[in-house]
PDB file of C-alpha atoms in Angstrom:
ATOM      1  CA  MET A   1      15.183  31.097  20.889  1.00  0.00           C
ATOM      2  CA  PHE A   2      17.826  33.693  20.127  1.00  0.00           C
ATOM      3  CA  GLY A   3      18.195  37.414  20.579  1.00  0.00           C
ATOM      4  CA  VAL A   4      18.463  39.841  17.684  1.00  0.00           C
ATOM      5  CA  PHE A   5      21.961  40.107  16.232  1.00  0.00           C
ATOM      6  CA  PRO A   6      23.181  43.164  14.281  1.00  0.00           C
ATOM      7  CA  PHE A   7      22.757  42.246  10.624  1.00  0.00           C
ATOM      8  CA  LEU A   8      26.297  43.189   9.591  1.00  0.00           C
ATOM      9  CA  GLN A   9      27.740  40.938  12.293  1.00  0.00           C
ATOM     10  CA  ILE A  10      26.026  37.790  11.050  1.00  0.00           C
ATOM     11  CA  ILE A  11      26.471  38.240   7.277  1.00  0.00           C
ATOM     12  CA  PRO A  12      29.859  36.420   7.338  1.00  0.00           C
ATOM     13  CA  LEU A  13      28.243  33.533   9.229  1.00  0.00           C
ATOM     14  CA  PHE A  14      25.648  33.047   6.491  1.00  0.00           C
ATOM     15  CA  LEU A  15      28.540  32.532   4.062  1.00  0.00           C
ATOM     16  CA  GLN A  16      30.154  29.831   6.193  1.00  0.00           C
ATOM     17  CA  THR A  17      30.456  26.295   4.911  1.00  0.00           C
ATOM     18  CA  GLU A  18      28.246  23.712   6.570  1.00  0.00           C
ATOM     19  CA  LYS A  19      31.261  22.053   8.196  1.00  0.00           C
ATOM     20  CA  LYS A  20      32.437  25.325   9.792  1.00  0.00           C
ATOM     21  CA  LEU A  21      28.901  26.170  10.902  1.00  0.00           C
ATOM     22  CA  ILE A  22      28.561  22.788  12.612  1.00  0.00           C
ATOM     23  CA  ARG A  23      31.892  23.228  14.407  1.00  0.00           C
ATOM     24  CA  ASP A  24      30.873  26.667  15.677  1.00  0.00           C
ATOM     25  CA  CYS A  25      27.524  25.314  16.876  1.00  0.00           C
ATOM     26  CA  GLN A  26      29.335  22.506  18.691  1.00  0.00           C
ATOM     27  CA  LYS A  27      31.352  25.208  20.467  1.00  0.00           C
ATOM     28  CA  GLY A  28      28.097  26.839  21.567  1.00  0.00           C
ATOM     29  CA  ILE A  29      28.548  30.035  19.536  1.00  0.00           C
ATOM     30  CA  LYS A  30      25.120  31.692  19.631  1.00  0.00           C
ATOM     31  CA  LYS A  31      25.452  33.530  16.332  1.00  0.00           C
ATOM     32  CA  ALA A  32      26.261  30.268  14.555  1.00  0.00           C
ATOM     33  CA  GLN A  33      23.240  28.622  16.164  1.00  0.00           C
ATOM     34  CA  TYR A  34      21.101  31.513  14.952  1.00  0.00           C
ATOM     35  CA  VAL A  35      22.357  31.045  11.395  1.00  0.00           C
ATOM     36  CA  LEU A  36      21.747  27.284  11.550  1.00  0.00           C
ATOM     37  CA  VAL A  37      18.149  27.927  12.586  1.00  0.00           C
ATOM     38  CA  LYS A  38      17.636  30.415   9.754  1.00  0.00           C
ATOM     39  CA  ARG A  39      19.289  28.163   7.179  1.00  0.00           C
ATOM     40  CA  TYR A  40      17.583  24.872   7.983  1.00  0.00           C
ATOM     41  CA  SER A  41      14.247  25.774   9.606  1.00  0.00           C
ATOM     42  CA  PRO A  42      12.307  25.850   6.293  1.00  0.00           C
ATOM     43  CA  MET A  43      13.447  22.315   5.429  1.00  0.00           C
ATOM     44  CA  LEU A  44      12.755  20.999   8.929  1.00  0.00           C
ATOM     45  CA  LEU A  45       9.355  22.695   9.082  1.00  0.00           C
ATOM     46  CA  SER A  46       8.354  21.001   5.832  1.00  0.00           C
ATOM     47  CA  VAL A  47       9.164  17.640   7.463  1.00  0.00           C
ATOM     48  CA  CYS A  48       7.151  18.481  10.582  1.00  0.00           C
ATOM     49  CA  ARG A  49       4.185  19.670   8.513  1.00  0.00           C
ATOM     50  CA  ARG A  50       3.860  16.299   6.793  1.00  0.00           C
ATOM     51  CA  TYR A  51       3.277  14.544  10.123  1.00  0.00           C
ATOM     52  CA  ALA A  52       1.478  17.233  12.135  1.00  0.00           C
ATOM     53  CA  ARG A  53      -2.294  17.609  12.278  1.00  0.00           C
ATOM     54  CA  ASP A  54      -2.090  21.371  11.812  1.00  0.00           C
ATOM     55  CA  GLU A  55       0.311  24.292  11.433  1.00  0.00           C
ATOM     56  CA  ALA A  56       0.446  25.045  15.162  1.00  0.00           C
ATOM     57  CA  MET A  57       1.547  21.498  15.954  1.00  0.00           C
ATOM     58  CA  ALA A  58       4.125  21.583  13.147  1.00  0.00           C
ATOM     59  CA  ARG A  59       5.725  24.728  14.568  1.00  0.00           C
ATOM     60  CA  ASP A  60       5.740  23.317  18.100  1.00  0.00           C
ATOM     61  CA  VAL A  61       7.442  20.173  16.824  1.00  0.00           C
ATOM     62  CA  LEU A  62       9.957  22.321  14.936  1.00  0.00           C
ATOM     63  CA  GLN A  63      10.921  24.120  18.152  1.00  0.00           C
ATOM     64  CA  GLU A  64      11.461  20.809  19.941  1.00  0.00           C
ATOM     65  CA  THR A  65      13.414  19.501  16.962  1.00  0.00           C
ATOM     66  CA  LEU A  66      15.790  22.477  17.034  1.00  0.00           C
ATOM     67  CA  ILE A  67      16.307  22.086  20.773  1.00  0.00           C
ATOM     68  CA  ARG A  68      17.089  18.393  20.316  1.00  0.00           C
ATOM     69  CA  ILE A  69      19.499  19.177  17.458  1.00  0.00           C
ATOM     70  CA  PHE A  70      21.531  21.552  19.630  1.00  0.00           C
ATOM     71  CA  GLU A  71      21.442  19.127  22.557  1.00  0.00           C
ATOM     72  CA  ASN A  72      22.907  16.375  20.377  1.00  0.00           C
ATOM     73  CA  ILE A  73      25.025  18.248  17.836  1.00  0.00           C
ATOM     74  CA  ASN A  74      28.257  17.193  19.566  1.00  0.00           C
ATOM     75  CA  ARG A  75      27.286  13.592  18.803  1.00  0.00           C
ATOM     76  CA  TYR A  76      26.927  14.247  15.094  1.00  0.00           C
ATOM     77  CA  GLU A  77      29.526  12.371  13.051  1.00  0.00           C
ATOM     78  CA  PRO A  78      30.373  14.010   9.704  1.00  0.00           C
ATOM     79  CA  ARG A  79      30.468  10.686   7.879  1.00  0.00           C
ATOM     80  CA  GLY A  80      26.812  11.104   6.921  1.00  0.00           C
ATOM     81  CA  SER A  81      24.651  13.932   5.623  1.00  0.00           C
ATOM     82  CA  PHE A  82      23.979  16.634   8.211  1.00  0.00           C
ATOM     83  CA  GLU A  83      20.568  17.368   6.699  1.00  0.00           C
ATOM     84  CA  ALA A  84      19.631  13.684   6.830  1.00  0.00           C
ATOM     85  CA  TRP A  85      20.695  13.571  10.493  1.00  0.00           C
ATOM     86  CA  MET A  86      18.472  16.566  11.299  1.00  0.00           C
ATOM     87  CA  ARG A  87      15.575  15.123   9.282  1.00  0.00           C
ATOM     88  CA  ARG A  88      15.687  11.929  11.351  1.00  0.00           C
ATOM     89  CA  ILE A  89      15.414  13.998  14.522  1.00  0.00           C
ATOM     90  CA  ALA A  90      12.468  15.929  13.054  1.00  0.00           C
ATOM     91  CA  VAL A  91      10.710  12.695  12.079  1.00  0.00           C
ATOM     92  CA  ARG A  92      11.157  11.161  15.526  1.00  0.00           C
ATOM     93  CA  ARG A  93       9.962  14.297  17.309  1.00  0.00           C
ATOM     94  CA  SER A  94       6.947  14.476  14.999  1.00  0.00           C
ATOM     95  CA  LEU A  95       5.997  10.879  15.718  1.00  0.00           C
ATOM     96  CA  GLN A  96       6.298  11.445  19.460  1.00  0.00           C
ATOM     97  CA  TRP A  97       3.703  14.203  19.220  1.00  0.00           C
ATOM     98  CA  LEU A  98       1.122  11.947  17.627  1.00  0.00           C
ATOM     99  CA  ASP A  99      -1.184   9.582  19.465  1.00  0.00           C
ATOM    100  CA  LYS A 100       0.697   6.302  19.169  1.00  0.00           C
ATOM    101  CA  SER A 101      -2.510   4.328  19.597  1.00  0.00           C
ATOM    102  CA  ALA A 102      -3.182   5.405  16.002  1.00  0.00           C
ATOM    103  CA  TRP A 103      -0.639   2.895  14.734  1.00  0.00           C
ATOM    104  CA  GLN A 104       0.043   0.576  17.673  1.00  0.00           C
ATOM    105  CA  HIS A 105      -3.327  -1.148  17.361  1.00  0.00           C
ATOM    106  CA  GLU A 106      -2.523  -4.446  15.636  1.00  0.00           C
ATOM    107  CA  LEU A 107      -4.626  -5.013  12.535  1.00  0.00           C
ATOM    108  CA  GLN A 108      -5.863  -8.465  11.637  1.00  0.00           C
ATOM    109  CA  PRO A 109      -4.185  -9.775   8.478  1.00  0.00           C
ATOM    110  CA  VAL A 110      -6.451  -9.056   5.539  1.00  0.00           C
ATOM    111  CA  GLN A 111      -6.167  -9.561   1.822  1.00  0.00           C
ATOM    112  CA  MET A 112      -6.050  -6.112   0.295  1.00  0.00           C
ATOM    113  CA  PRO A 113      -5.412  -5.307  -3.353  1.00  0.00           C
ATOM    114  CA  GLU A 114      -2.406  -3.115  -3.971  1.00  0.00           C
ATOM    115  CA  ALA A 115      -3.415   0.465  -4.614  1.00  0.00           C
ATOM    116  CA  GLN A 116      -2.669   1.610  -8.124  1.00  0.00           C
ATOM    117  CA  PRO A 117       0.131   4.193  -8.368  1.00  0.00           C
ATOM    118  CA  GLU A 118      -1.167   7.738  -8.349  1.00  0.00           C
ATOM    119  CA  PRO A 119      -1.045   9.272 -11.849  1.00  0.00           C
ATOM    120  CA  PRO A 120       1.869  11.771 -11.830  1.00  0.00           C
ATOM    121  CA  GLU A 121      -0.210  14.377 -13.653  1.00  0.00           C
ATOM    122  CA  ILE A 122      -2.594  14.578 -10.702  1.00  0.00           C
ATOM    123  CA  TYR A 123       0.199  15.687  -8.375  1.00  0.00           C
ATOM    124  CA  SER A 124       1.694  18.032 -10.967  1.00  0.00           C
ATOM    125  CA  GLN A 125      -1.582  19.950 -11.120  1.00  0.00           C
ATOM    126  CA  LEU A 126      -1.669  20.540  -7.371  1.00  0.00           C
ATOM    127  CA  GLU A 127       0.086  23.177  -5.321  1.00  0.00           C
ATOM    128  CA  ALA A 128       2.326  22.034  -2.452  1.00  0.00           C
ATOM    129  CA  GLU A 129      -0.205  23.451   0.018  1.00  0.00           C
ATOM    130  CA  GLU A 130      -2.986  21.357  -1.527  1.00  0.00           C
ATOM    131  CA  ILE A 131      -0.946  18.165  -1.263  1.00  0.00           C
ATOM    132  CA  MET A 132      -0.106  19.003   2.361  1.00  0.00           C
ATOM    133  CA  ALA A 133      -3.777  19.627   3.102  1.00  0.00           C
ATOM    134  CA  LEU A 134      -4.688  16.235   1.631  1.00  0.00           C
ATOM    135  CA  LEU A 135      -2.053  14.475   3.734  1.00  0.00           C
ATOM    136  CA  ARG A 136      -3.421  16.100   6.880  1.00  0.00           C
ATOM    137  CA  THR A 137      -6.846  14.598   6.230  1.00  0.00           C
ATOM    138  CA  LEU A 138      -5.399  11.097   6.640  1.00  0.00           C
ATOM    139  CA  PRO A 139      -5.638   9.380  10.045  1.00  0.00           C
ATOM    140  CA  ASP A 140      -2.436   9.809  12.068  1.00  0.00           C
ATOM    141  CA  GLY A 141      -1.271   6.227  11.592  1.00  0.00           C
ATOM    142  CA  PHE A 142      -1.862   6.231   7.840  1.00  0.00           C
ATOM    143  CA  ARG A 143      -0.142   9.598   7.448  1.00  0.00           C
ATOM    144  CA  ALA A 144       2.872   8.498   9.490  1.00  0.00           C
ATOM    145  CA  VAL A 145       3.403   5.266   7.545  1.00  0.00           C
ATOM    146  CA  PHE A 146       2.842   6.988   4.184  1.00  0.00           C
ATOM    147  CA  ASN A 147       5.417   9.687   4.950  1.00  0.00           C
ATOM    148  CA  LEU A 148       7.971   7.270   6.346  1.00  0.00           C
ATOM    149  CA  TYR A 149       7.727   4.907   3.373  1.00  0.00           C
ATOM    150  CA  VAL A 150       7.047   7.205   0.419  1.00  0.00           C
ATOM    151  CA  VAL A 151       8.850  10.405   1.433  1.00  0.00           C
ATOM    152  CA  GLU A 152      11.599   9.371   3.846  1.00  0.00           C
ATOM    153  CA  GLY A 153      12.401   6.058   2.152  1.00  0.00           C
ATOM    154  CA  TYR A 154      12.118   3.801   5.205  1.00  0.00           C
ATOM    155  CA  THR A 155      11.508   0.083   4.659  1.00  0.00           C
ATOM    156  CA  HIS A 156       8.525  -1.668   6.237  1.00  0.00           C
ATOM    157  CA  SER A 157      10.953  -3.392   8.588  1.00  0.00           C
ATOM    158  CA  GLN A 158      12.341  -0.032   9.731  1.00  0.00           C
ATOM    159  CA  ILE A 159       8.857   1.464  10.075  1.00  0.00           C
ATOM    160  CA  ALA A 160       7.727  -1.504  12.150  1.00  0.00           C
ATOM    161  CA  ALA A 161      10.678  -1.072  14.522  1.00  0.00           C
ATOM    162  CA  LEU A 162      10.196   2.700  14.743  1.00  0.00           C
ATOM    163  CA  LEU A 163       6.449   2.605  15.431  1.00  0.00           C
ATOM    164  CA  GLY A 164       6.282  -0.624  17.413  1.00  0.00           C
ATOM    165  CA  ILE A 165       4.023  -2.416  14.930  1.00  0.00           C
ATOM    166  CA  SER A 166       4.344  -5.454  12.682  1.00  0.00           C
ATOM    167  CA  GLU A 167       5.515  -5.251   9.086  1.00  0.00           C
ATOM    168  CA  SER A 168       2.103  -6.481   7.919  1.00  0.00           C
ATOM    169  CA  THR A 169       0.460  -3.583   9.771  1.00  0.00           C
ATOM    170  CA  SER A 170       2.826  -1.152   8.097  1.00  0.00           C
ATOM    171  CA  ARG A 171       1.996  -2.578   4.667  1.00  0.00           C
ATOM    172  CA  SER A 172      -1.751  -2.554   5.349  1.00  0.00           C
ATOM    173  CA  GLN A 173      -1.723   1.049   6.519  1.00  0.00           C
ATOM    174  CA  LEU A 174       0.318   2.110   3.491  1.00  0.00           C
ATOM    175  CA  VAL A 175      -2.166   0.470   1.115  1.00  0.00           C
ATOM    176  CA  ARG A 176      -5.098   2.094   2.896  1.00  0.00           C
ATOM    177  CA  ALA A 177      -3.360   5.477   2.991  1.00  0.00           C
ATOM    178  CA  ARG A 178      -2.736   5.347  -0.756  1.00  0.00           C
ATOM    179  CA  LYS A 179      -6.322   4.293  -1.414  1.00  0.00           C
ATOM    180  CA  LEU A 180      -7.681   7.188   0.653  1.00  0.00           C
ATOM    181  CA  LEU A 181      -5.355   9.652  -1.060  1.00  0.00           C
ATOM    182  CA  GLN A 182      -6.408   8.414  -4.495  1.00  0.00           C
ATOM    183  CA  GLU A 183     -10.067   8.869  -3.595  1.00  0.00           C
ATOM    184  CA  LYS A 184      -9.452  12.378  -2.257  1.00  0.00           C
ATOM    185  CA  LEU A 185      -7.328  13.309  -5.279  1.00  0.00           C
ATOM    186  CA  LEU A 186     -10.041  12.192  -7.686  1.00  0.00           C
ATOM    187  CA  ILE A 187     -12.679  14.152  -5.772  1.00  0.00           C
ATOM    188  CA  LEU A 188     -10.444  17.224  -5.798  1.00  0.00           C
ATOM    189  CA  LYS A 189      -9.789  16.820  -9.514  1.00  0.00           C
ATOM    190  CA  LYS A 190     -13.512  16.516 -10.298  1.00  0.00           C
ATOM    191  CA  THR A 191     -14.285  19.523  -8.097  1.00  0.00           C
ATOM    192  CA  SER A 192     -11.624  21.586  -9.861  1.00  0.00           C
ATOM    193  CA  ARG A 193     -13.045  20.667 -13.267  1.00  0.00           C
ATOM    194  CA  TYR A 194     -16.540  21.630 -12.105  1.00  0.00           C
ATOM    195  CA  GLU A 195     -15.326  24.992 -10.802  1.00  0.00           C
ATOM    196  CA  VAL A 196     -13.496  25.723 -14.061  1.00  0.00           C
ATOM    197  CA  ALA A 197     -16.582  24.808 -16.093  1.00  0.00           C
ATOM    198  CA  THR A 198     -18.759  27.026 -13.882  1.00  0.00           C
ATOM    199  CA  VAL A 199     -16.410  29.989 -14.304  1.00  0.00           C
ATOM    200  CA  ARG A 200     -16.388  29.566 -18.096  1.00  0.00           C
ATOM    201  CA  LYS A 201     -20.176  29.677 -18.167  1.00  0.00           C
TER     202      LYS A 201
END
C-alpha cells in the first residue's frame, strides 16, 4: 500500500499523538498513513480474523478495511473513540465478505434452552490461536452473531438490523453458537488431558 520510507524520517511520526496522526492522515500525508497502518493493523487484523474463514480471507478483509478507513477518515468526528470507529469498519467489511445466506435464512421459532456460560478456566487454559481456531469451525452465521454479541457488545436489535434478520434469529444463532463452542471446548479439553496422560506414561 505504501512505499518504503527511510526509518529515521518516520521515527517522529511514531511518537505523534493519535489526534495529530489523524489530522495528518486527513491531509493525505503518506508517511502518516504508513504509521497509522503500522500502529493499528494488528488490532484490526484480530477483528478480521474472528469473522474470516481463514487467514488469507482475514488479510484480504484487512486491506479493504484500511482502504475504507482512508476513504472515510475525513468524516471521522473526534467525539468518539477512533479505534472503535475503525473496528466498526472492520466488522462491516468482514460481514460483507461472508455469504449472507448463512444468516439471512429465517429460522422457525423454537424453544431452546439457554446455553450454560462457558467455565472461565476452560478459556484460560487455551492459547489465543486455539480459541481463534475454534471460532473458525463455527458456521458463518453462528460465528458472526457470536462475535457481534459477545465480543463487540452489539444488542440483538442491532445485530438484527446489521444482518437483516429478526431478533429471534439472532438469539437462536447465539444459543446454538455457544452450544457448539461448549461441545468443542469439552472435546479439546478431554483430548488435551489424554495427550498429557499419554506423555506421562
